[in-house]
């Protein structure tokens, strides 16, 4: 029977350590930890307590923690708290991976939405006291956005914008109406409404103006990246004179 | 072995082979439950089903891996009795401190 003492440096400190140590633990010969003829292992552990007998030498007391097995890739799995922590961390990491895969699966979806807007009536068309033009109109908005929904879609935010060009700005976009579509069943809709938000120009450029009505949407996922797209519907025109 | 706090030494609860087994089991179980959860959610077109399946798997893995089941302690280490310590006194260092090997052969 061979008994190995676990001592960190040389044995000069062993004599002094007898006075300082309370109990030394001896380990039976374990060939996989030390080869015969090899010097004794120095076991350092994060929780081990060392008693310094001189500034140069230490004696490690493995009693406080058992030595690490060389085949264990994780240094601490020997306590309930450590295992629970390792499991929790790994589970959350894997959850992040699963959510990333769910988000990537959205790219497999090729949507085919459609929309149509009919301007029924221009309610009034006036010049404001501060000099800006303002229009109020009634529209029929119908759209089929069902193909945008996947299993990873939380909701779709859709809005209708009037777009036109003026000498001052190359592109003006005015949001006339918006809505939130919470699920696929509500994604095919038809709505008869006046413009929810005021259509006001910066200036007096709207008389006889040709404009596009563009339906924009933002698909908000449950996990992952939000993406946006639009359908442009050209060919609308405002009246030549104020009403 | 009882340490100074009066608790069982950690090796008595789960040995080295058991720790390795517990770690491997945890990783394999969590990964396989993640795959199962993703396919379940994808083919049922329900994000909620995926999350519920996965967390059910996490709970199951916790029950299998975290407590000190007996099958984790099948290869316990053998520690010497403290009475043996007195029978084998520590080797005294020799005059030349270059020699670092001091086994006591019986």
mmCIF file of C-alpha atoms in Angstrom:
data_model
loop_
_atom_site.group_PDB
_atom_site.id
_atom_site.type_symbol
_atom_site.label_atom_id
_atom_site.label_comp_id
_atom_site.label_asym_id
_atom_site.label_seq_id
_atom_site.Cartn_x
_atom_site.Cartn_y
_atom_site.Cartn_z
ATOM 1 C CA UNK A 1 0.000 0.000 0.000
ATOM 2 C CA UNK A 2 1.472 3.286 -0.997
ATOM 3 C CA UNK A 3 0.382 6.405 0.717
ATOM 4 C CA UNK A 4 0.839 9.752 -0.939
ATOM 5 C CA UNK A 5 0.830 12.921 1.021
ATOM 6 C CA UNK A 6 -0.557 15.853 -0.826
ATOM 7 C CA UNK A 7 1.856 18.673 -0.342
ATOM 8 C CA UNK A 8 2.136 21.686 -2.543
ATOM 9 C CA UNK A 9 5.817 22.451 -2.655
ATOM 10 C CA UNK A 10 8.583 20.666 -0.882
ATOM 11 C CA UNK A 11 8.497 18.965 2.429
ATOM 12 C CA UNK A 12 10.374 21.543 4.366
ATOM 13 C CA UNK A 13 7.076 22.979 5.456
ATOM 14 C CA UNK A 14 5.686 19.608 6.476
ATOM 15 C CA UNK A 15 7.372 19.732 9.847
ATOM 16 C CA UNK A 16 5.997 23.174 10.582
ATOM 17 C CA UNK A 17 2.582 22.278 9.307
ATOM 18 C CA UNK A 18 2.061 19.625 11.952
ATOM 19 C CA UNK A 19 1.623 22.385 14.454
ATOM 20 C CA UNK A 20 -0.818 24.271 12.274
ATOM 21 C CA UNK A 21 -2.943 21.531 10.786
ATOM 22 C CA UNK A 22 -5.943 20.123 12.483
ATOM 23 C CA UNK A 23 -6.342 16.951 10.521
ATOM 24 C CA UNK A 24 -4.629 15.703 7.431
ATOM 25 C CA UNK A 25 -6.451 13.426 5.078
ATOM 26 C CA UNK A 26 -4.594 10.621 3.373
ATOM 27 C CA UNK A 27 -5.661 9.012 0.184
ATOM 28 C CA UNK A 28 -5.073 5.414 -0.769
ATOM 29 C CA UNK A 29 -2.968 4.756 -3.797
ATOM 30 C CA UNK A 30 -4.924 5.770 -6.888
ATOM 31 C CA UNK A 31 -2.912 5.072 -10.006
ATOM 32 C CA UNK A 32 -4.903 7.328 -12.254
ATOM 33 C CA UNK A 33 -4.105 10.372 -10.228
ATOM 34 C CA UNK A 34 -0.364 9.880 -9.884
ATOM 35 C CA UNK A 35 1.949 7.672 -11.835
ATOM 36 C CA UNK A 36 4.390 5.625 -9.779
ATOM 37 C CA UNK A 37 7.537 7.523 -9.260
ATOM 38 C CA UNK A 38 5.964 10.842 -10.008
ATOM 39 C CA UNK A 39 6.112 13.573 -7.439
ATOM 40 C CA UNK A 40 3.040 14.006 -5.321
ATOM 41 C CA UNK A 41 0.315 16.140 -6.809
ATOM 42 C CA UNK A 42 -0.194 19.654 -5.714
ATOM 43 C CA UNK A 43 -3.907 20.092 -5.309
ATOM 44 C CA UNK A 44 -5.218 23.615 -5.447
ATOM 45 C CA UNK A 45 -8.902 24.191 -5.293
ATOM 46 C CA UNK A 46 -10.877 27.379 -5.303
ATOM 47 C CA UNK A 47 -12.297 26.602 -1.904
ATOM 48 C CA UNK A 48 -9.260 25.001 -0.351
ATOM 49 C CA UNK A 49 -7.726 26.695 2.594
ATOM 50 C CA UNK A 50 -4.007 27.061 2.626
ATOM 51 C CA UNK A 51 -1.875 27.696 5.641
ATOM 52 C CA UNK A 52 1.161 29.751 4.906
ATOM 53 C CA UNK A 53 4.059 28.635 7.003
ATOM 54 C CA UNK A 54 6.557 30.805 5.227
ATOM 55 C CA UNK A 55 6.254 33.350 2.478
ATOM 56 C CA UNK A 56 7.642 30.882 -0.036
ATOM 57 C CA UNK A 57 5.838 27.693 0.829
ATOM 58 C CA UNK A 58 2.271 26.535 1.268
ATOM 59 C CA UNK A 59 0.692 23.398 2.516
ATOM 60 C CA UNK A 60 -2.647 22.629 0.955
ATOM 61 C CA UNK A 61 -5.341 20.942 2.932
ATOM 62 C CA UNK A 62 -7.495 18.903 0.604
ATOM 63 C CA UNK A 63 -9.799 18.092 3.448
ATOM 64 C CA UNK A 64 -11.949 21.098 2.704
ATOM 65 C CA UNK A 65 -12.613 20.001 -0.859
ATOM 66 C CA UNK A 66 -11.982 16.787 -2.666
ATOM 67 C CA UNK A 67 -9.420 16.899 -5.484
ATOM 68 C CA UNK A 68 -10.648 17.349 -9.019
ATOM 69 C CA UNK A 69 -10.972 14.308 -11.188
ATOM 70 C CA UNK A 70 -8.933 14.809 -14.348
ATOM 71 C CA UNK A 71 -11.722 13.556 -16.596
ATOM 72 C CA UNK A 72 -14.324 15.979 -15.313
ATOM 73 C CA UNK A 73 -14.700 18.837 -17.771
ATOM 74 C CA UNK A 74 -16.734 20.867 -15.325
ATOM 75 C CA UNK A 75 -14.827 21.739 -12.177
ATOM 76 C CA UNK A 76 -17.822 21.794 -9.872
ATOM 77 C CA UNK A 77 -20.668 19.365 -10.144
ATOM 78 C CA UNK A 78 -20.433 17.908 -6.698
ATOM 79 C CA UNK A 79 -22.909 20.029 -4.840
ATOM 80 C CA UNK A 80 -26.624 20.547 -5.193
ATOM 81 C CA UNK A 81 -26.267 24.283 -5.663
ATOM 82 C CA UNK A 82 -23.556 23.937 -8.294
ATOM 83 C CA UNK A 83 -25.523 21.463 -10.339
ATOM 84 C CA UNK A 84 -28.679 23.529 -10.153
ATOM 85 C CA UNK A 85 -26.768 26.605 -11.280
ATOM 86 C CA UNK A 86 -25.089 24.762 -14.144
ATOM 87 C CA UNK A 87 -28.390 23.312 -15.259
ATOM 88 C CA UNK A 88 -30.192 26.637 -15.119
ATOM 89 C CA UNK A 89 -27.495 28.424 -17.087
ATOM 90 C CA UNK A 90 -27.340 25.747 -19.734
ATOM 91 C CA UNK A 91 -31.129 25.629 -20.009
ATOM 92 C CA UNK A 92 -31.342 29.365 -20.621
ATOM 93 C CA UNK A 93 -28.581 29.198 -23.223
ATOM 94 C CA UNK A 94 -30.388 26.410 -25.032
ATOM 95 C CA UNK A 95 -33.604 28.424 -24.839
ATOM 96 C CA UNK A 96 -31.870 31.313 -26.575
ATOM 97 C CA UNK A 97 -30.742 28.906 -29.273
ATOM 98 C CA UNK A 98 -34.252 27.538 -29.743
ATOM 99 C CA UNK A 99 -35.692 31.041 -30.033
ATOM 100 C CA UNK A 100 -33.061 31.917 -32.638
ATOM 101 C CA UNK A 101 -34.069 28.857 -34.630
ATOM 102 C CA UNK A 102 -37.707 29.863 -34.366
ATOM 103 C CA UNK A 103 -36.844 33.306 -35.668
ATOM 104 C CA UNK A 104 -34.859 31.854 -38.560
ATOM 105 C CA UNK A 105 -37.755 29.624 -39.502
ATOM 106 C CA UNK A 106 -39.643 32.784 -40.461
ATOM 107 C CA UNK A 107 -37.435 33.166 -43.508
ATOM 108 C CA UNK A 108 -38.992 30.009 -44.899
ATOM 109 C CA UNK A 109 -42.270 31.867 -45.201
ATOM 110 C CA UNK A 110 -42.883 33.688 -48.500
ATOM 111 C CA UNK A 111 -45.775 36.084 -47.980
ATOM 112 C CA UNK A 112 -48.209 37.218 -50.712
ATOM 113 C CA UNK A 113 -50.237 40.110 -49.334
ATOM 114 C CA UNK A 114 -52.681 42.258 -51.264
ATOM 115 C CA UNK A 115 -54.364 45.571 -50.592
ATOM 116 C CA UNK A 116 -56.786 47.955 -52.257
ATOM 117 C CA UNK A 117 -57.920 51.462 -51.296
ATOM 118 C CA UNK A 118 -60.810 53.350 -52.813
ATOM 119 C CA UNK A 119 -61.231 57.054 -52.096
ATOM 120 C CA UNK A 120 -64.959 57.514 -51.842
ATOM 121 C CA UNK A 121 -65.239 61.192 -51.152
ATOM 122 C CA UNK A 122 -63.223 64.299 -50.452
ATOM 123 C CA UNK A 123 -65.044 65.735 -47.468
ATOM 124 C CA UNK A 124 -63.359 69.101 -47.511
ATOM 125 C CA UNK A 125 -60.231 70.679 -48.882
ATOM 126 C CA UNK A 126 -59.220 73.974 -47.312
ATOM 127 C CA UNK A 127 -56.413 76.325 -46.593
ATOM 128 C CA UNK A 128 -55.633 76.754 -42.927
ATOM 129 C CA UNK A 129 -55.052 80.148 -41.325
ATOM 130 C CA UNK A 130 -51.319 79.432 -41.056
ATOM 131 C CA UNK A 131 -51.169 78.865 -44.802
ATOM 132 C CA UNK A 132 -51.072 75.058 -44.988
ATOM 133 C CA UNK A 133 -53.456 72.985 -47.056
ATOM 134 C CA UNK A 134 -55.627 70.370 -45.388
ATOM 135 C CA UNK A 135 -57.732 67.547 -46.837
ATOM 136 C CA UNK A 136 -60.278 65.226 -45.271
ATOM 137 C CA UNK A 137 -61.386 62.166 -47.205
ATOM 138 C CA UNK A 138 -63.419 58.994 -46.774
ATOM 139 C CA UNK A 139 -61.879 55.747 -47.929
ATOM 140 C CA UNK A 140 -62.610 52.063 -48.318
ATOM 141 C CA UNK A 141 -59.536 50.153 -47.233
ATOM 142 C CA UNK A 142 -59.440 46.428 -47.890
ATOM 143 C CA UNK A 143 -56.450 44.130 -47.485
ATOM 144 C CA UNK A 144 -55.497 40.494 -47.157
ATOM 145 C CA UNK A 145 -52.410 40.147 -44.982
ATOM 146 C CA UNK A 146 -52.988 36.582 -43.802
ATOM 147 C CA UNK A 147 -49.902 35.172 -45.490
ATOM 148 C CA UNK A 148 -47.697 37.398 -43.334
ATOM 149 C CA UNK A 149 -48.572 35.461 -40.182
ATOM 150 C CA UNK A 150 -46.377 32.581 -39.024
ATOM 151 C CA UNK A 151 -46.239 30.641 -35.757
ATOM 152 C CA UNK A 152 -43.679 33.186 -34.587
ATOM 153 C CA UNK A 153 -45.796 36.284 -35.292
ATOM 154 C CA UNK A 154 -47.174 38.275 -32.409
ATOM 155 C CA UNK A 155 -48.970 41.013 -34.326
ATOM 156 C CA UNK A 156 -48.808 43.062 -37.511
ATOM 157 C CA UNK A 157 -48.851 46.837 -37.402
ATOM 158 C CA UNK A 158 -50.290 48.264 -40.620
ATOM 159 C CA UNK A 159 -50.642 51.875 -41.688
ATOM 160 C CA UNK A 160 -51.733 53.711 -44.814
ATOM 161 C CA UNK A 161 -49.642 56.636 -45.985
ATOM 162 C CA UNK A 162 -50.241 59.232 -48.686
ATOM 163 C CA UNK A 163 -47.048 59.972 -50.620
ATOM 164 C CA UNK A 164 -46.446 62.831 -52.981
ATOM 165 C CA UNK A 165 -43.786 65.206 -54.178
ATOM 166 C CA UNK A 166 -43.492 68.957 -53.709
ATOM 167 C CA UNK A 167 -40.911 71.488 -54.858
ATOM 168 C CA UNK A 168 -39.643 71.752 -51.308
ATOM 169 C CA UNK A 169 -39.525 68.005 -50.464
ATOM 170 C CA UNK A 170 -38.886 65.167 -52.870
ATOM 171 C CA UNK A 171 -41.027 62.849 -50.758
ATOM 172 C CA UNK A 172 -43.817 63.668 -48.340
ATOM 173 C CA UNK A 173 -45.384 60.828 -46.386
ATOM 174 C CA UNK A 174 -48.509 61.464 -44.352
ATOM 175 C CA UNK A 175 -49.975 58.638 -42.297
ATOM 176 C CA UNK A 176 -53.736 58.627 -42.783
ATOM 177 C CA UNK A 177 -54.788 55.502 -40.902
ATOM 178 C CA UNK A 178 -53.197 52.701 -38.881
ATOM 179 C CA UNK A 179 -54.212 49.603 -37.014
ATOM 180 C CA UNK A 180 -52.894 46.571 -35.182
ATOM 181 C CA UNK A 181 -53.778 43.116 -36.448
ATOM 182 C CA UNK A 182 -53.456 40.729 -33.524
ATOM 183 C CA UNK A 183 -53.982 37.421 -35.299
ATOM 184 C CA UNK A 184 -54.353 35.745 -38.638
ATOM 185 C CA UNK A 185 -58.145 35.715 -38.470
ATOM 186 C CA UNK A 186 -58.242 39.511 -38.387
ATOM 187 C CA UNK A 187 -55.739 39.906 -41.186
ATOM 188 C CA UNK A 188 -58.270 39.898 -43.986
ATOM 189 C CA UNK A 189 -60.261 43.059 -43.468
ATOM 190 C CA UNK A 190 -62.383 45.704 -45.089
ATOM 191 C CA UNK A 191 -62.890 49.045 -43.455
ATOM 192 C CA UNK A 192 -64.840 52.146 -44.356
ATOM 193 C CA UNK A 193 -63.390 55.168 -42.612
ATOM 194 C CA UNK A 194 -62.365 58.771 -42.878
ATOM 195 C CA UNK A 195 -58.699 59.480 -42.370
ATOM 196 C CA UNK A 196 -57.726 58.895 -38.774
ATOM 197 C CA UNK A 197 -54.938 61.452 -38.865
ATOM 198 C CA UNK A 198 -55.060 64.843 -40.483
ATOM 199 C CA UNK A 199 -53.727 65.203 -43.965
ATOM 200 C CA UNK A 200 -51.875 68.548 -43.759
ATOM 201 C CA UNK A 201 -49.286 69.776 -46.197
ATOM 202 C CA UNK A 202 -46.264 71.948 -45.523
ATOM 203 C CA UNK A 203 -47.406 74.745 -47.754
ATOM 204 C CA UNK A 204 -50.036 75.066 -50.406
ATOM 205 C CA UNK A 205 -49.108 72.351 -52.827
ATOM 206 C CA UNK A 206 -52.085 70.034 -52.707
ATOM 207 C CA UNK A 207 -54.325 71.491 -55.353
ATOM 208 C CA UNK A 208 -54.516 69.030 -58.219
ATOM 209 C CA UNK A 209 -51.771 66.964 -56.616
ATOM 210 C CA UNK A 210 -51.277 63.361 -57.708
ATOM 211 C CA UNK A 211 -50.409 61.092 -54.826
ATOM 212 C CA UNK A 212 -49.800 57.424 -54.032
ATOM 213 C CA UNK A 213 -51.504 55.576 -51.226
ATOM 214 C CA UNK A 214 -49.010 53.155 -49.780
ATOM 215 C CA UNK A 215 -49.891 50.443 -47.299
ATOM 216 C CA UNK A 216 -46.964 49.745 -44.978
ATOM 217 C CA UNK A 217 -46.794 46.935 -42.457
ATOM 218 C CA UNK A 218 -44.448 45.856 -39.694
ATOM 219 C CA UNK A 219 -44.488 42.189 -38.754
ATOM 220 C CA UNK A 220 -43.649 41.908 -35.056
ATOM 221 C CA UNK A 221 -42.386 38.452 -34.093
ATOM 222 C CA UNK A 222 -42.565 36.699 -30.779
ATOM 223 C CA UNK A 223 -38.788 36.282 -30.920
ATOM 224 C CA UNK A 224 -36.390 37.718 -33.442
ATOM 225 C CA UNK A 225 -36.164 40.527 -35.917
ATOM 226 C CA UNK A 226 -39.065 42.718 -36.953
ATOM 227 C CA UNK A 227 -39.310 43.324 -40.664
ATOM 228 C CA UNK A 228 -41.346 45.773 -42.679
ATOM 229 C CA UNK A 229 -42.671 45.924 -46.209
ATOM 230 C CA UNK A 230 -45.185 47.865 -48.276
ATOM 231 C CA UNK A 231 -47.525 47.925 -51.262
ATOM 232 C CA UNK A 232 -47.652 51.065 -53.372
ATOM 233 C CA UNK A 233 -50.987 51.987 -54.955
ATOM 234 C CA UNK A 234 -50.551 54.890 -57.359
ATOM 235 C CA UNK A 235 -53.040 56.951 -59.238
ATOM 236 C CA UNK A 236 -54.939 59.129 -56.787
ATOM 237 C CA UNK A 237 -55.520 62.799 -57.391
ATOM 238 C CA UNK A 238 -56.757 65.683 -55.301
ATOM 239 C CA UNK A 239 -59.230 68.236 -56.687
ATOM 240 C CA UNK A 240 -58.012 71.370 -58.381
ATOM 241 C CA UNK A 241 -59.902 73.842 -56.201
ATOM 242 C CA UNK A 242 -60.599 74.194 -52.532
ATOM 243 C CA UNK A 243 -63.957 72.929 -51.314
ATOM 244 C CA UNK B 1 -16.533 11.471 6.373
ATOM 245 C CA UNK B 2 -17.922 14.378 8.280
ATOM 246 C CA UNK B 3 -16.312 17.749 7.754
ATOM 247 C CA UNK B 4 -16.109 20.492 10.327
ATOM 248 C CA UNK B 5 -19.569 21.761 9.524
ATOM 249 C CA UNK B 6 -21.067 18.424 10.450
ATOM 250 C CA UNK B 7 -22.118 17.712 6.860
ATOM 251 C CA UNK B 8 -21.343 14.702 4.766
ATOM 252 C CA UNK B 9 -18.314 15.253 2.609
ATOM 253 C CA UNK B 10 -19.268 15.949 -0.962
ATOM 254 C CA UNK B 11 -17.734 12.698 -2.190
ATOM 255 C CA UNK B 12 -20.109 10.771 0.005
ATOM 256 C CA UNK B 13 -23.076 12.261 -1.792
ATOM 257 C CA UNK B 14 -21.916 11.944 -5.369
ATOM 258 C CA UNK B 15 -18.648 10.468 -6.563
ATOM 259 C CA UNK B 16 -16.522 11.419 -9.553
ATOM 260 C CA UNK B 17 -18.103 9.024 -11.989
ATOM 261 C CA UNK B 18 -21.471 10.201 -10.782
ATOM 262 C CA UNK B 19 -20.630 13.823 -11.361
ATOM 263 C CA UNK B 20 -19.505 13.091 -14.884
ATOM 264 C CA UNK B 21 -22.675 11.091 -15.468
ATOM 265 C CA UNK B 22 -24.829 13.863 -14.045
ATOM 266 C CA UNK B 23 -23.197 16.472 -16.245
ATOM 267 C CA UNK B 24 -23.529 14.357 -19.376
ATOM 268 C CA UNK B 25 -27.126 13.484 -18.588
ATOM 269 C CA UNK B 26 -27.980 17.118 -18.045
ATOM 270 C CA UNK B 27 -26.493 18.228 -21.362
ATOM 271 C CA UNK B 28 -27.986 15.397 -23.385
ATOM 272 C CA UNK B 29 -31.423 15.727 -21.810
ATOM 273 C CA UNK B 30 -31.593 19.478 -22.276
ATOM 274 C CA UNK B 31 -30.453 19.339 -25.874
ATOM 275 C CA UNK B 32 -32.859 16.578 -26.801
ATOM 276 C CA UNK B 33 -35.748 18.351 -25.106
ATOM 277 C CA UNK B 34 -34.860 21.481 -27.046
ATOM 278 C CA UNK B 35 -35.038 19.571 -30.329
ATOM 279 C CA UNK B 36 -38.326 17.915 -29.342
ATOM 280 C CA UNK B 37 -39.777 21.253 -28.249
ATOM 281 C CA UNK B 38 -38.813 22.986 -31.466
ATOM 282 C CA UNK B 39 -40.279 20.307 -33.720
ATOM 283 C CA UNK B 40 -43.429 20.140 -31.619
ATOM 284 C CA UNK B 41 -43.918 23.884 -31.812
ATOM 285 C CA UNK B 42 -43.108 24.071 -35.490
ATOM 286 C CA UNK B 43 -45.467 21.361 -36.612
ATOM 287 C CA UNK B 44 -48.239 22.425 -34.274
ATOM 288 C CA UNK B 45 -47.661 26.049 -35.368
ATOM 289 C CA UNK B 46 -47.783 27.114 -31.739
ATOM 290 C CA UNK B 47 -45.022 29.036 -30.024
ATOM 291 C CA UNK B 48 -46.623 28.376 -26.673
ATOM 292 C CA UNK B 49 -46.443 24.597 -27.170
ATOM 293 C CA UNK B 50 -42.739 24.883 -27.839
ATOM 294 C CA UNK B 51 -42.099 26.856 -24.669
ATOM 295 C CA UNK B 52 -44.260 24.584 -22.520
ATOM 296 C CA UNK B 53 -42.618 21.439 -23.850
ATOM 297 C CA UNK B 54 -39.186 22.863 -23.254
ATOM 298 C CA UNK B 55 -39.874 23.911 -19.692
ATOM 299 C CA UNK B 56 -41.421 20.537 -18.966
ATOM 300 C CA UNK B 57 -38.159 19.080 -20.165
ATOM 301 C CA UNK B 58 -36.166 21.419 -17.929
ATOM 302 C CA UNK B 59 -38.184 20.345 -14.887
ATOM 303 C CA UNK B 60 -37.669 16.677 -15.733
ATOM 304 C CA UNK B 61 -33.940 17.195 -16.181
ATOM 305 C CA UNK B 62 -33.787 18.961 -12.838
ATOM 306 C CA UNK B 63 -35.434 16.009 -11.138
ATOM 307 C CA UNK B 64 -33.040 13.543 -12.746
ATOM 308 C CA UNK B 65 -29.794 15.452 -12.469
ATOM 309 C CA UNK B 66 -29.770 17.711 -9.450
ATOM 310 C CA UNK B 67 -30.677 15.552 -6.435
ATOM 311 C CA UNK B 68 -28.147 13.046 -5.097
ATOM 312 C CA UNK B 69 -29.622 9.862 -6.426
ATOM 313 C CA UNK B 70 -27.924 6.624 -5.319
ATOM 314 C CA UNK B 71 -26.943 5.654 -8.847
ATOM 315 C CA UNK B 72 -24.555 8.605 -8.869
ATOM 316 C CA UNK B 73 -22.603 7.120 -5.979
ATOM 317 C CA UNK B 74 -21.694 3.706 -7.291
ATOM 318 C CA UNK B 75 -17.927 4.301 -7.360
ATOM 319 C CA UNK B 76 -17.198 5.956 -4.056
ATOM 320 C CA UNK B 77 -13.709 6.965 -3.096
ATOM 321 C CA UNK B 78 -12.150 5.172 -0.195
ATOM 322 C CA UNK B 79 -10.704 7.433 2.383
ATOM 323 C CA UNK B 80 -8.339 6.240 5.049
ATOM 324 C CA UNK B 81 -9.534 5.998 8.599
ATOM 325 C CA UNK B 82 -8.070 8.760 10.767
ATOM 326 C CA UNK B 83 -6.627 6.112 13.068
ATOM 327 C CA UNK B 84 -4.347 5.099 10.235
ATOM 328 C CA UNK B 85 -2.872 8.567 10.184
ATOM 329 C CA UNK B 86 -1.028 8.022 13.402
ATOM 330 C CA UNK B 87 0.378 4.727 12.208
ATOM 331 C CA UNK B 88 2.031 6.389 9.235
ATOM 332 C CA UNK B 89 3.766 9.547 10.380
ATOM 333 C CA UNK B 90 4.624 12.217 7.892
ATOM 334 C CA UNK B 91 8.017 11.737 6.333
ATOM 335 C CA UNK B 92 10.636 14.077 7.653
ATOM 336 C CA UNK B 93 12.311 16.181 4.962
ATOM 337 C CA UNK B 94 15.848 15.184 4.211
ATOM 338 C CA UNK B 95 18.772 17.595 4.323
ATOM 339 C CA UNK B 96 18.778 18.194 0.563
ATOM 340 C CA UNK B 97 15.572 19.875 -0.363
ATOM 341 C CA UNK B 98 15.905 19.055 -4.064
ATOM 342 C CA UNK B 99 14.165 15.728 -3.685
ATOM 343 C CA UNK B 100 10.441 16.231 -3.929
ATOM 344 C CA UNK B 101 9.236 12.666 -3.799
ATOM 345 C CA UNK B 102 8.568 11.267 -0.366
ATOM 346 C CA UNK B 103 6.335 8.213 -0.558
ATOM 347 C CA UNK B 104 6.195 5.954 2.431
ATOM 348 C CA UNK B 105 6.172 2.416 1.209
ATOM 349 C CA UNK B 106 4.743 -0.279 3.404
#
